[in-house]
Amino acid sequence: MTEPTRILLDENEIPTHWYNVVADMANPPAPPLGPDGKPVGPEQMLAIFPPQILEQEMSAERWIPIPDEVRDIYRIWRPSPLMRAVRLEKALGTPAKIFFKYEGVSPAGSHKPNSAVPQAFYNREAGVKRLTTETGAGQWGSSISFAGQMFGLEVRVYMVKVSYHQKPYRRMMMQTWGAEVFASPSEHTQTGRTLLAADPDNPGSLGIAISEAVEEAAGRPDTNYTLGSVLNHVLLHQTVIGLEAKKQFDKIGLYPDVILGPCGGGSSFGGMAFPFLADQAAGDKRAERLRCVAVEPTSCPTLTKGQYAYDFGDASGFTPLMKMYTLGHDFMPPGIHAGGLRYHGDSPLVSQLYHEGRLEAVAVAQLPTFEAGVLFARSEGIIPAPESCHAIRAAIDEALACKATGEPRVILFNLTGHGHFDMSAYERFFSGQLENYDYPAEAAAASLAHLPKVG
Ligand SMILES: *Cc1c(COP(=O)(O)O)cnc(C)c1O
């Protein structure tokens, strides 16, 4: 009998609840702090977020119901397939079984609509008319543009300038879904104007774009801000990935030994890994040996080289302080092509669980990630996003380690998106123009010296 290679669920098997890892954490999450060093109350955050999102952000409930209207939109592409990469296994000659959860089947081509859709929904419920956001590679911007359109909201996107120029088609996707897009830093906000006055060629960063989007939302009552990663509610929404994957593994009677995911702000990684941590917390024997490994770029190695400290989520200090692994809020990562992984910080939940030893992390360089992505495309057919190539690299390294030891491990990685709008990055790779950036130790040390003082 051939073993299944494409494990599908029925649309009625879309999860009915998101899983909140806070319910199973050894210690309560470190609270976000205001400029005075005191925990931020919900009142201050209501200027930019709707009440139901804030409730989720602070919740310790284990299961949170997914509204029917959100599940109805999820049906457009969910449940996403769990696939076995048999041809990749063969190409590597590994005894390991390699599985991937393919999130590239969404309208925007990545996992990000999993959170964009509920965020747009809760904002519409709260009577909000307009959403702002930042985007790096354009994945989040296109996701919130799509989701805003589904619920009749206007969307304004501040897009990191290097990506704005590298990824014109992402910009046009957003415009197709009705959004306005600005290159960040822009002339539309005080933050942008100040930075452009100091350096008209500022290439932008996710941190700067966040500052611009937050500044606009805070200044207008009809406008709220949305964030595509990092915050607890985003990780909560992304748990549909791991919850589905568990059902899919149940169908074939297997359980992963190692889970790998690219890690920028940590939402897709948390969303994939947390439901499996729930099994560990419940004493499930199958989960005893499970390792969950976040994969990040060597050029922006937040978990592997950063400090666990309170820092701002954005470049200019608008956001509350969050306790997280950080390279410093004014750290400017090199312009690598995995734009979604160029963030100075990380999710506080992922950071705390990593700090407590429940998660692992590894950093990989740019060229080996593209080599892995090309091998994957040539064996499995799907062309992965540069961010996803990080997980593929690490999955291949795991599979090669199994080859050395003869261990038939079950490897699961998150194929967070397809790379159809990243072909210019592949072009640069094929023409030898991509480089391996080392860890910019000096730049990180300089920016870590500016960490805000707390307490
Ligand atoms: C945004 C993005 C990531 C990284 O973001 P996380 O919040 O860490 O998940 C990874 N892969 C793709 C395809 C993305 O668009």
Short mmCIF file of C-alpha atoms and ligand atoms in Angstrom, two decimals:
data_model
loop_
_atom_site.label_atom_id
_atom_site.label_comp_id
_atom_site.label_asym_id
_atom_site.label_seq_id
_atom_site.Cartn_x
_atom_site.Cartn_y
_atom_site.Cartn_z
CA MET A 1 0.00 0.00 0.00
CA THR A 2 1.34 3.43 -0.85
CA GLU A 3 1.48 5.86 2.04
CA PRO A 4 -0.63 9.01 1.74
CA THR A 5 1.19 12.06 0.40
CA ARG A 6 -1.61 14.64 0.44
CA ILE A 7 -3.65 14.67 3.62
CA LEU A 8 -6.81 16.74 3.26
CA LEU A 9 -9.58 17.70 5.66
CA ASP A 10 -13.19 18.48 4.90
CA GLU A 11 -14.18 22.16 5.13
CA ASN A 12 -16.33 21.30 8.15
CA GLU A 13 -13.12 20.26 9.88
CA ILE A 14 -11.85 23.85 9.94
CA PRO A 15 -11.23 24.39 13.67
CA THR A 16 -14.13 25.94 15.59
CA HIS A 17 -11.81 27.44 18.24
CA TRP A 18 -8.35 28.97 18.32
CA TYR A 19 -5.91 27.63 20.93
CA ASN A 20 -4.42 30.07 23.44
CA VAL A 21 -1.01 28.85 24.66
CA VAL A 22 -1.16 31.27 27.62
CA ALA A 23 -3.45 28.75 29.38
CA ASP A 24 -0.61 26.21 29.35
CA MET A 25 2.38 28.42 30.18
CA ALA A 26 4.46 27.84 33.32
CA ASN A 27 4.52 31.58 34.04
CA PRO A 28 2.03 34.29 33.06
CA PRO A 29 3.18 36.36 30.08
CA ALA A 30 5.26 39.42 30.93
CA PRO A 31 2.84 42.38 30.49
CA PRO A 32 3.45 45.19 27.98
CA LEU A 33 4.67 48.33 29.75
CA GLY A 34 3.99 52.03 29.14
CA PRO A 35 6.63 54.80 29.12
CA ASP A 36 6.21 55.09 32.92
CA GLY A 37 7.26 51.45 33.36
CA LYS A 38 3.75 50.40 34.48
CA PRO A 39 1.65 47.74 32.67
CA VAL A 40 -0.39 49.30 29.85
CA GLY A 41 -4.11 49.27 30.54
CA PRO A 42 -6.59 48.39 27.78
CA GLU A 43 -7.83 52.05 27.73
CA GLN A 44 -4.64 53.24 26.01
CA MET A 45 -4.75 50.48 23.42
CA LEU A 46 -8.41 51.15 22.56
CA ALA A 47 -7.21 54.12 20.50
CA ILE A 48 -5.84 51.71 17.90
CA PHE A 49 -7.47 48.26 18.50
CA PRO A 50 -11.10 47.07 18.77
CA PRO A 51 -12.25 45.70 22.17
CA GLN A 52 -12.55 42.06 21.09
CA ILE A 53 -8.98 42.01 19.78
CA LEU A 54 -7.74 43.53 23.05
CA GLU A 55 -9.67 40.92 25.01
CA GLN A 56 -7.92 38.20 23.00
CA GLU A 57 -4.57 39.95 23.48
CA MET A 58 -4.95 39.70 27.29
CA SER A 59 -6.86 36.42 27.48
CA ALA A 60 -5.76 33.34 29.41
CA GLU A 61 -8.72 31.21 28.19
CA ARG A 62 -7.48 28.01 26.55
CA TRP A 63 -10.05 27.91 23.72
CA ILE A 64 -11.47 30.97 21.94
CA PRO A 65 -14.38 30.50 19.50
CA ILE A 66 -13.85 31.41 15.84
CA PRO A 67 -16.81 33.53 14.64
CA ASP A 68 -18.90 31.89 11.89
CA GLU A 69 -18.32 34.83 9.52
CA VAL A 70 -14.56 34.29 9.89
CA ARG A 71 -14.87 30.54 9.30
CA ASP A 72 -16.93 31.30 6.20
CA ILE A 73 -14.08 33.35 4.73
CA TYR A 74 -11.54 30.71 5.88
CA ARG A 75 -13.48 28.25 3.66
CA ILE A 76 -12.10 30.03 0.58
CA TRP A 77 -8.78 28.20 1.18
CA ARG A 78 -8.91 26.27 4.44
CA PRO A 79 -8.27 23.59 5.56
CA SER A 80 -4.86 23.85 3.92
CA PRO A 81 -3.23 20.61 2.78
CA LEU A 82 -0.62 18.67 4.74
CA MET A 83 1.76 17.20 2.17
CA ARG A 84 4.47 14.57 2.36
CA ALA A 85 7.59 15.64 0.41
CA VAL A 86 8.37 12.16 -0.93
CA ARG A 87 10.43 13.42 -3.87
CA LEU A 88 12.51 15.63 -1.65
CA GLU A 89 13.09 12.65 0.70
CA LYS A 90 14.28 10.65 -2.30
CA ALA A 91 16.54 13.46 -3.57
CA LEU A 92 18.16 13.61 -0.12
CA GLY A 93 18.30 9.83 0.34
CA THR A 94 17.00 10.25 3.88
CA PRO A 95 15.08 7.71 5.98
CA ALA A 96 13.17 10.67 7.47
CA LYS A 97 9.56 11.38 6.56
CA ILE A 98 9.27 15.04 5.59
CA PHE A 99 5.86 16.73 5.80
CA PHE A 100 4.90 20.30 5.13
CA LYS A 101 1.76 22.29 5.86
CA TYR A 102 1.12 24.40 2.79
CA GLU A 103 -0.20 27.86 3.63
CA GLY A 104 0.47 29.25 0.15
CA VAL A 105 -3.05 28.23 -0.95
CA SER A 106 -4.65 31.38 0.53
CA PRO A 107 -5.72 34.26 -1.78
CA ALA A 108 -2.68 36.32 -0.72
CA GLY A 109 -0.38 33.29 -0.98
CA SER A 110 0.69 32.95 2.65
CA HIS A 111 -0.51 32.17 6.19
CA LYS A 112 -1.14 35.87 6.92
CA PRO A 113 -4.87 35.98 5.95
CA ASN A 114 -5.49 33.57 8.89
CA SER A 115 -5.18 36.63 11.14
CA ALA A 116 -6.07 39.40 8.66
CA VAL A 117 -9.60 38.03 8.29
CA PRO A 118 -10.52 37.98 12.01
CA GLN A 119 -8.80 41.35 12.54
CA ALA A 120 -10.90 42.96 9.80
CA PHE A 121 -14.01 41.22 11.16
CA TYR A 122 -13.59 42.47 14.76
CA ASN A 123 -12.85 46.01 13.52
CA ARG A 124 -16.00 46.05 11.43
CA GLU A 125 -17.93 44.75 14.46
CA ALA A 126 -16.58 47.74 16.42
CA GLY A 127 -17.77 50.22 13.77
CA VAL A 128 -14.31 51.07 12.45
CA LYS A 129 -14.18 52.29 8.82
CA ARG A 130 -10.51 52.28 8.00
CA LEU A 131 -7.43 50.18 8.79
CA THR A 132 -3.75 51.10 8.63
CA THR A 133 -0.86 48.73 8.63
CA GLU A 134 2.76 48.22 7.71
CA THR A 135 4.10 45.59 5.39
CA GLY A 136 7.58 44.26 4.64
CA ALA A 137 7.66 41.89 1.71
CA GLY A 138 4.03 42.86 0.99
CA GLN A 139 2.55 39.67 2.39
CA TRP A 140 0.75 41.24 5.33
CA GLY A 141 -0.32 44.31 3.35
CA SER A 142 -1.90 42.15 0.68
CA SER A 143 -3.56 39.94 3.30
CA ILE A 144 -5.17 42.85 5.15
CA SER A 145 -6.16 44.44 1.82
CA PHE A 146 -7.98 41.23 0.90
CA ALA A 147 -9.55 40.91 4.36
CA GLY A 148 -10.57 44.58 4.48
CA GLN A 149 -12.28 44.14 1.13
CA MET A 150 -14.19 41.09 2.46
CA PHE A 151 -15.67 43.22 5.28
CA GLY A 152 -16.05 46.56 3.45
CA LEU A 153 -13.20 48.45 5.18
CA GLU A 154 -10.76 50.97 3.63
CA VAL A 155 -7.11 49.95 3.98
CA ARG A 156 -3.91 52.09 3.96
CA VAL A 157 -0.59 50.27 3.81
CA TYR A 158 2.87 51.64 4.70
CA MET A 159 5.23 49.40 2.76
CA VAL A 160 8.97 49.19 3.64
CA LYS A 161 10.68 51.18 0.87
CA VAL A 162 13.15 48.47 -0.28
CA SER A 163 10.25 46.06 -0.71
CA TYR A 164 8.05 48.69 -2.38
CA HIS A 165 10.63 48.84 -5.16
CA GLN A 166 11.59 45.12 -5.14
CA LYS A 167 7.98 43.85 -5.18
CA PRO A 168 5.77 45.99 -7.45
CA TYR A 169 3.34 43.11 -7.99
CA ARG A 170 2.56 42.79 -4.29
CA ARG A 171 1.75 46.49 -4.35
CA MET A 172 -0.60 45.93 -7.28
CA MET A 173 -2.30 43.04 -5.50
CA MET A 174 -3.11 45.41 -2.63
CA GLN A 175 -4.41 47.97 -5.08
CA THR A 176 -6.51 45.30 -6.82
CA TRP A 177 -8.12 44.59 -3.44
CA GLY A 178 -8.79 48.33 -3.10
CA ALA A 179 -6.02 49.48 -0.72
CA GLU A 180 -3.81 52.62 -0.83
CA VAL A 181 -0.07 51.89 -0.59
CA PHE A 182 2.77 54.27 0.46
CA ALA A 183 6.55 53.66 0.44
CA SER A 184 7.81 53.96 4.04
CA PRO A 185 9.35 56.20 5.31
CA SER A 186 6.73 58.46 3.72
CA GLU A 187 5.78 62.12 3.81
CA HIS A 188 2.38 61.21 5.31
CA THR A 189 3.49 61.07 8.95
CA GLN A 190 5.72 63.03 11.34
CA THR A 191 7.90 59.91 11.79
CA GLY A 192 8.40 59.58 8.04
CA ARG A 193 9.11 63.27 7.49
CA THR A 194 11.73 63.33 10.27
CA LEU A 195 13.55 60.27 8.93
CA LEU A 196 13.49 61.51 5.33
CA ALA A 197 14.88 64.89 6.42
CA ALA A 198 17.86 63.08 8.01
CA ASP A 199 18.33 60.65 5.10
CA PRO A 200 16.24 60.87 1.92
CA ASP A 201 17.56 57.41 0.92
CA ASN A 202 16.45 55.66 4.12
CA PRO A 203 15.55 52.14 2.87
CA GLY A 204 12.93 51.70 5.57
CA SER A 205 12.34 48.81 7.94
CA LEU A 206 9.33 47.06 9.43
CA GLY A 207 9.90 49.03 12.63
CA ILE A 208 9.67 52.39 10.83
CA ALA A 209 6.59 51.34 8.86
CA ILE A 210 4.88 50.26 12.11
CA SER A 211 5.60 53.71 13.57
CA GLU A 212 3.93 55.39 10.60
CA ALA A 213 0.83 53.17 10.61
CA VAL A 214 0.39 53.52 14.40
CA GLU A 215 0.85 57.29 14.24
CA GLU A 216 -1.94 57.60 11.67
CA ALA A 217 -4.34 55.26 13.53
CA ALA A 218 -3.74 56.98 16.87
CA GLY A 219 -4.56 60.34 15.27
CA ARG A 220 -7.95 59.36 13.75
CA PRO A 221 -11.01 58.00 15.59
CA ASP A 222 -12.42 56.17 12.51
CA THR A 223 -9.11 54.39 11.93
CA ASN A 224 -7.54 51.40 13.66
CA TYR A 225 -4.18 49.75 13.33
CA THR A 226 -3.55 46.12 12.44
CA LEU A 227 -0.38 44.13 13.00
CA GLY A 228 0.52 41.06 11.00
CA SER A 229 2.61 39.29 13.61
CA VAL A 230 4.25 39.54 17.06
CA LEU A 231 1.15 40.21 19.22
CA ASN A 232 -0.64 37.48 21.17
CA HIS A 233 -3.92 37.74 19.22
CA VAL A 234 -2.10 37.23 15.90
CA LEU A 235 -0.43 34.06 17.18
CA LEU A 236 -3.81 32.95 18.52
CA HIS A 237 -5.43 33.28 15.08
CA GLN A 238 -2.55 31.44 13.43
CA THR A 239 -3.13 28.34 15.59
CA VAL A 240 -5.57 27.15 12.90
CA ILE A 241 -2.38 25.93 11.16
CA GLY A 242 -1.21 23.65 13.97
CA LEU A 243 -4.74 22.55 14.93
CA GLU A 244 -5.41 21.37 11.38
CA ALA A 245 -1.98 19.75 11.13
CA LYS A 246 -2.70 17.72 14.28
CA LYS A 247 -5.96 16.42 12.80
CA GLN A 248 -4.14 15.57 9.59
CA PHE A 249 -1.43 13.62 11.43
CA ASP A 250 -4.15 11.82 13.40
CA LYS A 251 -5.65 10.65 10.09
CA ILE A 252 -2.41 8.92 9.12
CA GLY A 253 -1.48 7.75 12.62
CA LEU A 254 1.79 9.68 12.78
CA TYR A 255 3.15 12.42 15.03
CA PRO A 256 6.02 14.83 14.26
CA ASP A 257 9.38 14.50 16.04
CA VAL A 258 10.46 17.97 14.98
CA ILE A 259 8.53 21.04 13.81
CA LEU A 260 10.31 23.81 11.91
CA GLY A 261 9.02 27.17 10.81
CA PRO A 262 10.47 30.44 9.57
CA CYS A 263 10.40 33.04 12.33
CA GLY A 264 10.07 36.77 11.71
CA GLY A 265 7.62 38.10 14.26
CA GLY A 266 6.83 34.51 15.21
CA SER A 267 3.14 34.27 14.27
CA SER A 268 3.24 31.38 11.81
CA PHE A 269 5.80 29.56 13.94
CA GLY A 270 3.72 29.98 17.09
CA GLY A 271 0.56 29.12 15.16
CA MET A 272 2.09 25.86 13.97
CA ALA A 273 3.92 24.87 17.16
CA PHE A 274 1.61 25.93 20.02
CA PRO A 275 -1.17 23.34 19.46
CA PHE A 276 1.52 20.66 19.71
CA LEU A 277 2.86 22.25 22.92
CA ALA A 278 -0.70 21.78 24.21
CA ASP A 279 -0.18 18.02 23.84
CA GLN A 280 3.08 18.27 25.77
CA ALA A 281 1.35 20.25 28.53
CA ALA A 282 -1.40 17.59 28.67
CA GLY A 283 1.21 14.85 29.13
CA ASP A 284 0.58 13.26 25.72
CA LYS A 285 3.26 10.56 25.34
CA ARG A 286 3.56 11.14 21.58
CA ALA A 287 4.73 14.71 22.22
CA GLU A 288 7.49 13.80 24.69
CA ARG A 289 10.31 13.86 22.18
CA LEU A 290 8.91 16.69 20.06
CA ARG A 291 11.23 19.62 19.34
CA CYS A 292 9.87 22.89 17.93
CA VAL A 293 12.56 24.93 16.17
CA ALA A 294 12.21 28.55 15.00
CA VAL A 295 14.35 29.29 11.95
CA GLU A 296 15.68 32.82 11.43
CA PRO A 297 18.19 34.54 9.11
CA THR A 298 21.81 34.96 10.26
CA SER A 299 21.48 38.63 9.22
CA CYS A 300 18.64 39.24 11.71
CA PRO A 301 19.12 36.54 14.38
CA THR A 302 16.74 37.78 17.04
CA LEU A 303 16.30 34.62 19.11
CA THR A 304 19.80 33.19 18.65
CA LYS A 305 21.78 36.42 19.21
CA GLY A 306 19.38 38.96 20.69
CA GLN A 307 18.77 39.93 24.31
CA TYR A 308 15.65 38.99 26.28
CA ALA A 309 14.60 42.44 27.43
CA TYR A 310 11.87 45.06 27.32
CA ASP A 311 12.01 46.98 24.03
CA PHE A 312 9.79 48.96 21.71
CA GLY A 313 8.00 47.12 18.92
CA ASP A 314 8.77 49.93 16.44
CA ALA A 315 11.76 52.07 15.52
CA SER A 316 10.72 55.32 17.11
CA GLY A 317 9.15 54.26 20.38
CA PHE A 318 5.40 54.69 19.78
CA THR A 319 4.43 51.19 20.89
CA PRO A 320 4.34 49.89 24.45
CA LEU A 321 7.45 48.09 25.68
CA MET A 322 7.28 44.36 25.17
CA LYS A 323 9.45 41.74 26.81
CA MET A 324 10.98 39.86 23.94
CA TYR A 325 14.19 38.78 22.28
CA THR A 326 15.41 41.87 20.47
CA LEU A 327 18.37 43.21 18.52
CA GLY A 328 17.38 46.72 19.62
CA HIS A 329 14.52 48.76 18.17
CA ASP A 330 16.78 50.90 15.97
CA PHE A 331 18.65 47.89 14.54
CA MET A 332 18.55 48.09 10.73
CA PRO A 333 18.84 44.58 9.26
CA PRO A 334 20.60 44.12 5.88
CA GLY A 335 18.25 44.18 2.85
CA ILE A 336 17.85 40.41 2.51
CA HIS A 337 15.11 39.05 0.27
CA ALA A 338 13.16 37.40 3.07
CA GLY A 339 11.54 40.75 3.94
CA GLY A 340 9.13 39.10 6.37
CA LEU A 341 12.05 38.04 8.56
CA ARG A 342 13.67 41.51 8.85
CA TYR A 343 12.23 42.43 12.24
CA HIS A 344 14.37 43.47 15.24
CA GLY A 345 12.15 41.75 17.82
CA ASP A 346 10.00 38.66 18.18
CA SER A 347 6.66 37.62 19.59
CA PRO A 348 6.65 37.94 23.42
CA LEU A 349 4.95 34.51 23.66
CA VAL A 350 7.54 32.81 21.44
CA SER A 351 10.30 34.71 23.29
CA GLN A 352 9.11 33.63 26.73
CA LEU A 353 8.62 29.99 25.71
CA TYR A 354 12.07 30.02 24.11
CA HIS A 355 13.52 31.58 27.27
CA GLU A 356 11.85 28.83 29.34
CA GLY A 357 13.38 26.15 27.10
CA ARG A 358 10.18 24.90 25.47
CA LEU A 359 11.18 26.10 22.00
CA GLU A 360 14.49 26.00 20.12
CA ALA A 361 15.96 28.31 17.48
CA VAL A 362 18.53 28.15 14.70
CA ALA A 363 19.85 30.77 12.23
CA VAL A 364 20.58 30.08 8.54
CA ALA A 365 22.38 32.18 5.91
CA GLN A 366 20.78 33.58 2.74
CA LEU A 367 22.49 31.48 0.03
CA PRO A 368 21.86 28.06 1.61
CA THR A 369 18.20 29.01 2.05
CA PHE A 370 17.81 29.71 -1.67
CA GLU A 371 19.70 26.50 -2.51
CA ALA A 372 17.18 24.66 -0.34
CA GLY A 373 14.26 26.48 -1.96
CA VAL A 374 15.44 25.56 -5.46
CA LEU A 375 15.96 21.90 -4.51
CA PHE A 376 12.46 21.90 -3.02
CA ALA A 377 10.93 23.48 -6.15
CA ARG A 378 12.71 20.96 -8.35
CA SER A 379 11.54 17.99 -6.29
CA GLU A 380 8.05 19.03 -5.10
CA GLY A 381 7.11 21.56 -7.77
CA ILE A 382 6.06 24.36 -5.42
CA ILE A 383 8.22 27.50 -5.53
CA PRO A 384 8.56 28.66 -1.93
CA ALA A 385 8.65 32.22 -0.56
CA PRO A 386 12.17 33.26 0.56
CA GLU A 387 10.95 33.27 4.19
CA SER A 388 9.72 29.70 3.85
CA CYS A 389 13.08 28.68 2.36
CA HIS A 390 14.54 29.17 5.85
CA ALA A 391 12.37 26.37 7.23
CA ILE A 392 13.12 24.20 4.20
CA ARG A 393 16.87 24.66 4.76
CA ALA A 394 16.54 23.61 8.38
CA ALA A 395 14.23 20.69 7.47
CA ILE A 396 16.76 19.47 4.90
CA ASP A 397 19.55 19.72 7.49
CA GLU A 398 17.41 17.65 9.91
CA ALA A 399 16.74 15.09 7.18
CA LEU A 400 20.46 14.87 6.37
CA ALA A 401 21.23 14.34 10.06
CA CYS A 402 18.73 11.43 9.97
CA LYS A 403 20.58 10.04 6.97
CA ALA A 404 23.79 10.02 9.02
CA THR A 405 22.16 8.25 12.00
CA GLY A 406 19.62 6.14 10.08
CA GLU A 407 16.80 7.52 12.23
CA PRO A 408 13.41 7.64 10.43
CA ARG A 409 12.24 10.85 12.11
CA VAL A 410 9.00 12.59 11.19
CA ILE A 411 9.81 16.17 10.21
CA LEU A 412 7.12 18.80 9.80
CA PHE A 413 7.82 22.24 8.42
CA ASN A 414 5.61 25.19 7.69
CA LEU A 415 5.58 26.16 4.03
CA THR A 416 4.26 29.58 4.94
CA GLY A 417 3.87 30.89 1.39
CA HIS A 418 4.62 30.55 -2.30
CA GLY A 419 7.28 32.66 -3.99
CA HIS A 420 5.42 33.78 -7.12
CA PHE A 421 5.95 37.44 -6.25
CA ASP A 422 9.55 36.88 -5.21
CA MET A 423 10.95 35.77 -8.54
CA SER A 424 13.31 38.77 -8.69
CA ALA A 425 15.00 37.33 -5.59
CA TYR A 426 15.39 33.98 -7.37
CA GLU A 427 16.71 35.83 -10.41
CA ARG A 428 19.39 37.47 -8.27
CA PHE A 429 20.22 34.11 -6.73
CA PHE A 430 20.64 32.44 -10.15
CA SER A 431 22.78 35.30 -11.46
CA GLY A 432 25.08 35.10 -8.41
CA GLN A 433 24.11 38.52 -7.07
CA LEU A 434 22.90 37.35 -3.67
CA GLU A 435 25.29 37.34 -0.75
CA ASN A 436 25.52 35.74 2.68
CA TYR A 437 25.32 38.53 5.22
CA ASP A 438 27.11 37.76 8.45
CA TYR A 439 25.55 38.70 11.72
CA PRO A 440 25.99 42.52 11.86
CA ALA A 441 27.40 42.29 15.39
CA GLU A 442 28.52 45.91 15.66
CA ALA A 443 25.24 47.38 14.45
CA ALA A 444 23.32 45.13 16.86
CA ALA A 445 25.62 46.01 19.79
CA ALA A 446 25.13 49.71 19.05
CA SER A 447 21.38 49.39 18.94
CA LEU A 448 21.24 47.12 22.03
CA ALA A 449 23.04 49.91 23.88
CA HIS A 450 19.87 52.02 23.35
CA LEU A 451 17.43 49.57 24.92
CA PRO A 452 14.90 51.50 26.97
CA LYS A 453 15.54 51.47 30.72
CA VAL A 454 12.80 49.76 32.69
CA GLY A 455 12.11 49.88 36.42
C1 LIG B 1 5.45 37.21 7.01
C2 LIG B 1 5.93 35.91 6.59
C3 LIG B 1 6.73 35.12 7.43
C4 LIG B 1 7.22 35.57 8.78
O1 LIG B 1 6.29 36.11 9.65
P1 LIG B 1 5.88 35.40 11.01
O2 LIG B 1 4.99 36.33 11.72
O3 LIG B 1 7.14 35.11 11.74
O4 LIG B 1 5.17 34.18 10.62
C5 LIG B 1 7.08 33.87 6.99
N1 LIG B 1 6.72 33.42 5.77
C6 LIG B 1 5.99 34.17 4.92
C7 LIG B 1 5.64 33.61 3.58
C8 LIG B 1 5.56 35.41 5.31
O5 LIG B 1 4.81 36.15 4.49
#
